[in-house]
XYZ file of C-alpha atoms in Angstrom:
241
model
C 132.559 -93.594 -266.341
C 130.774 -90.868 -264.973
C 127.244 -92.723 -265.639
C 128.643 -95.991 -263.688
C 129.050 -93.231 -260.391
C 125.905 -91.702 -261.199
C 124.383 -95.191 -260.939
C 126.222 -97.146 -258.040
C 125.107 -93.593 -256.200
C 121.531 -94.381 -257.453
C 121.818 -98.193 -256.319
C 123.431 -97.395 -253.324
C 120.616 -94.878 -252.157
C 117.510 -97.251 -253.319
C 119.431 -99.781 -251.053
C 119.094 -97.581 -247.951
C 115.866 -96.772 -248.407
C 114.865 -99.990 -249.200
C 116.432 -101.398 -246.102
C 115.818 -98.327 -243.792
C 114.970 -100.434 -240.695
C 112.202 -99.344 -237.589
C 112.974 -99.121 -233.866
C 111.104 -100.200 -230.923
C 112.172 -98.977 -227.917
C 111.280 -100.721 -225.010
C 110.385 -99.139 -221.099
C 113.342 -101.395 -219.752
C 116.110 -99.177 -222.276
C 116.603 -102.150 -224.644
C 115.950 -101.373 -228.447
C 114.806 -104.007 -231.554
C 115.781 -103.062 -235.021
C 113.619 -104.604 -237.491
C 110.406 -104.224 -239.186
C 107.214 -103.478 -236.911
C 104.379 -105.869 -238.284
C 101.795 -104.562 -235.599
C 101.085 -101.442 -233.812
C 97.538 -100.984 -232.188
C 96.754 -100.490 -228.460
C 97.381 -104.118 -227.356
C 100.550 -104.767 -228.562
C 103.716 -104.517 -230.662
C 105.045 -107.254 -233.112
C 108.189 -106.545 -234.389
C 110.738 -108.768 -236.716
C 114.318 -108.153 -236.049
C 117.023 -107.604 -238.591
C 117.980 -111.892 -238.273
C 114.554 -113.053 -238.899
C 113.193 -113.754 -234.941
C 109.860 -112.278 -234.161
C 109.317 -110.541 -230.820
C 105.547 -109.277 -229.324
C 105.254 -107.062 -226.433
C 102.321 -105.595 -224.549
C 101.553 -101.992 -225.493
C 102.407 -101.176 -222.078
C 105.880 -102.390 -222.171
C 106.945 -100.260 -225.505
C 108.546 -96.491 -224.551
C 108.072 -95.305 -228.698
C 108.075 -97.110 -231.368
C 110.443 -95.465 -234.904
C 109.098 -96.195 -238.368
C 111.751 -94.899 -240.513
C 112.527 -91.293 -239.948
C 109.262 -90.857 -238.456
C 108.114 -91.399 -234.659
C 105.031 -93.218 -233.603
C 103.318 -93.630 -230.054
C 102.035 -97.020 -229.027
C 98.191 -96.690 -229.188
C 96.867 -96.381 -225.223
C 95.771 -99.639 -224.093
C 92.056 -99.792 -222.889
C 93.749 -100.759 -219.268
C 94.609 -98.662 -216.587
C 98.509 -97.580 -217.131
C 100.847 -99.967 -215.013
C 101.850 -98.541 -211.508
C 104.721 -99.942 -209.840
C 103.833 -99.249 -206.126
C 106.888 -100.390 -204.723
C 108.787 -97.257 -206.247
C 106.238 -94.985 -205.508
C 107.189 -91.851 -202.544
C 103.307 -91.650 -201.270
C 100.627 -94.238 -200.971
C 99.298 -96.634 -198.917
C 101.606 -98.542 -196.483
C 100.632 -101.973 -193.888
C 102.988 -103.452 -191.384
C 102.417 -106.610 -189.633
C 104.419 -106.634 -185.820
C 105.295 -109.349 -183.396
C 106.408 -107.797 -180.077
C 107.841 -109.583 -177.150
C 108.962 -108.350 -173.865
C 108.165 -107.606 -170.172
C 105.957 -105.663 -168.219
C 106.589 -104.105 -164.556
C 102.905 -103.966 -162.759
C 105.478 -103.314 -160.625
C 105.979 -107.493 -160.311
C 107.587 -108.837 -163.786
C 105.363 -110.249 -166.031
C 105.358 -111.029 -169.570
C 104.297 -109.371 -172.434
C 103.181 -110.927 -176.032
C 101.510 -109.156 -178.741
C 100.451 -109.412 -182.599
C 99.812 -105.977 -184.211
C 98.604 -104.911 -187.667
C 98.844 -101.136 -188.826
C 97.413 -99.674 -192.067
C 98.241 -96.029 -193.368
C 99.397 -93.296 -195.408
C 103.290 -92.418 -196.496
C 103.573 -88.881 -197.121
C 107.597 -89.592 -197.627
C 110.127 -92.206 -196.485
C 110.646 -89.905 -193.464
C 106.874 -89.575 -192.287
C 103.729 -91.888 -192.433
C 100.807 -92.243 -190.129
C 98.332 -94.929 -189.929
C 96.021 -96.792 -187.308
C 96.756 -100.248 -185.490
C 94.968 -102.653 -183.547
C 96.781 -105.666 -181.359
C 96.189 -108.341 -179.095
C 98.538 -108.258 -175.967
C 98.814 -110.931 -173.894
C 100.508 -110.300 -170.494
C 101.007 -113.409 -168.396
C 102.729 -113.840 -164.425
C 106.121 -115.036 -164.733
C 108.054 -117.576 -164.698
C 104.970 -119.657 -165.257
C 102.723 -118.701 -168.900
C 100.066 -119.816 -167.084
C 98.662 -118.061 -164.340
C 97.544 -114.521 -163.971
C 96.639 -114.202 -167.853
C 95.764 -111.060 -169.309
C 94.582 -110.782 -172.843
C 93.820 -106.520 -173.917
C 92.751 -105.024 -177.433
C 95.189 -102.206 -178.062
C 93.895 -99.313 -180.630
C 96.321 -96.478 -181.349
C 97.426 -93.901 -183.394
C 101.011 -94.991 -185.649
C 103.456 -92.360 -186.863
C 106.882 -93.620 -188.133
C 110.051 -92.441 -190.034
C 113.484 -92.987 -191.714
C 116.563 -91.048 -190.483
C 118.160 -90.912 -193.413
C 117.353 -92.133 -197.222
C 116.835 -95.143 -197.867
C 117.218 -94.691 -201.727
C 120.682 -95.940 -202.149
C 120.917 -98.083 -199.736
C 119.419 -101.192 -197.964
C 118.974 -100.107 -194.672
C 118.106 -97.026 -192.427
C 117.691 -96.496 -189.043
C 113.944 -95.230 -187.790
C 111.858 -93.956 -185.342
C 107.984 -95.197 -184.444
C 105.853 -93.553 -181.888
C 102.392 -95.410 -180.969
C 99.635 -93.252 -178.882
C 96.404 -95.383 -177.900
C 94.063 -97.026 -175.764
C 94.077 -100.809 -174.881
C 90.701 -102.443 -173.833
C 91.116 -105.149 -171.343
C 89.273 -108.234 -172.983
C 89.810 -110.610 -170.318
C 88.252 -109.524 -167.144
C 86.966 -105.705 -167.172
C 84.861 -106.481 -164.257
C 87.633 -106.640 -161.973
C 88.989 -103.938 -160.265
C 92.737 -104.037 -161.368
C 92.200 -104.439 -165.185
C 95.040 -103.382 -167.943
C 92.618 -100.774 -169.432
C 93.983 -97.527 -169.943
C 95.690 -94.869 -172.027
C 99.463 -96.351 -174.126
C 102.396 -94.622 -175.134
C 105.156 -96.606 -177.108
C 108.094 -95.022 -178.796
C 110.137 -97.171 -180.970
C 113.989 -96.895 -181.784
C 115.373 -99.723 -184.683
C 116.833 -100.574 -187.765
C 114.834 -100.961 -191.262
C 116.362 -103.540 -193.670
C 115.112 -104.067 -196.782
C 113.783 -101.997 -200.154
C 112.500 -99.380 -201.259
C 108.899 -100.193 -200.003
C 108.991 -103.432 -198.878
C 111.589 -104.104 -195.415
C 112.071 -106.007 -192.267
C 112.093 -103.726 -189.053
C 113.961 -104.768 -185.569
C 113.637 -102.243 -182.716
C 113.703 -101.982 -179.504
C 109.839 -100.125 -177.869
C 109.360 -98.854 -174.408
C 105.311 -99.260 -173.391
C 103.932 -96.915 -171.075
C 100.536 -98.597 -169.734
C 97.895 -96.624 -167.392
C 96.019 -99.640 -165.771
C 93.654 -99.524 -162.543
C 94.607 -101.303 -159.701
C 93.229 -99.328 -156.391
C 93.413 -96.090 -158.262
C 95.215 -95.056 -161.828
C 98.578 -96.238 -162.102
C 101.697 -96.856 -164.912
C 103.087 -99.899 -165.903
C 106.385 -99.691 -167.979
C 107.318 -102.218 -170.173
C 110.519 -102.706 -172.428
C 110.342 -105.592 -175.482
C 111.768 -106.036 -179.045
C 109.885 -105.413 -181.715
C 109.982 -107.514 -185.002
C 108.082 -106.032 -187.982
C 107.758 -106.331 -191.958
C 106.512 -103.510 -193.696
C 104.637 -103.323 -196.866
């Protein structure tokens, strides 16, 4: 009798052994029990405990568990995989469509297509440099009187609050710049001049990636019979990247 325990003991810890079963643990938390068939710097083959075969990319495996023992994934030859759109800093581009009126002081309208490019020290501050085309026209016809300026200018922006749990945040946008009058700089009253343009709106969206609706005030020095300001007021439709 004592033998037969000795031996189912025996049986019972060949059978553990014989089935002790690797681990592949994968970057998105999910785990595969099986037996790894390949481990180099490309990629991962593993066959699961019912028979399926599974393959991942090297870059997609967290640590792979032979046994007992724990063994890296070999580094690919790539560059490791960066998701930008989780990232705090980096490089950040916005694309804006604003739409308003100007006060020269007679009402006339105000179009322009903007592209910024810059840095994003946080969510809460980022800085970059934008260039536009404005297009102010006499209203109510689009016709007559058109003005077409190159706005360059300095871009600092900002979230109120975090935008990490949630999908929206108020923000803030200041614009400081020059606009070249491209139309007619011959004449004496031209829209050439120093800008200011703060910006007050709501950011809906991601982490990274959002829509932006705002409402900007425009401060314009032009030259008509001496240096004078134009104010403008228009809504402001971006999507930031």
């Amino acid at each position: 009798m004592k033998h037969k325990v000795l031996f189912s003991v025996l049986v019972s810890l060949l059978s553990v052994c014989a089935f002790a079963q690797d681990e592949v643990a994968l970057n998105n938390g999910n785990v595969i029990k099986g037996k790894v068939l390949r481990n180099d710097k490309d990629s991962v083959i593993v066959e699961s405990v019912d028979g399926k075969i599974y393959g991942y990319r090297a870059i997609e495996v967290r640590e792979v568990a032979s046994g007992s023992s724990l063994a890296m994934p070999q580094d690919p030859d790539r560059k490791p995989y960066v998701d930008f759109s989780s990232q705090h800093k980096g490089w950040w581009c916005a694309a804006e469509l604003n739409s308003g009126a100007m006060f020269l002081p007679e009402v006339a309208g105000m179009e322009e297509v903007a592209f910024v490019n810059g840095y994003r020290f946080s969510e809460y501050i980022r800085i970059g440099v934008g260039v536009a085309a404005r297009l102010t026209y006499a209203m109510p016809s689009q016709f007559e009187n058109v003005s077409v300026a190159v706005p360059v200018y300095f871009d600092a922006r900002g979230n109120f609050i975090s935008q990490y749990s949630r999908n929206y945040s108020p923000y803030w946008q200041v614009d400081l710049g020059y606009a070249f009058d491209a139309s007619n700089p011959a004449d004496a009253a031209t829209l050439s001049g120093f800008f200011f343009s703060p910006t007050l709106g709501m950011k809906i969206g991601g982490w990274r990636h959002n829509f932006l609706v705002g409402i900007s005030y425009v401060g314009q020095m032009f030259n008509a019979e001496g240096t004078k300001l134009a104010n403008a007021v228009c809504l402001r439709l971006s999507y930031e990247f």
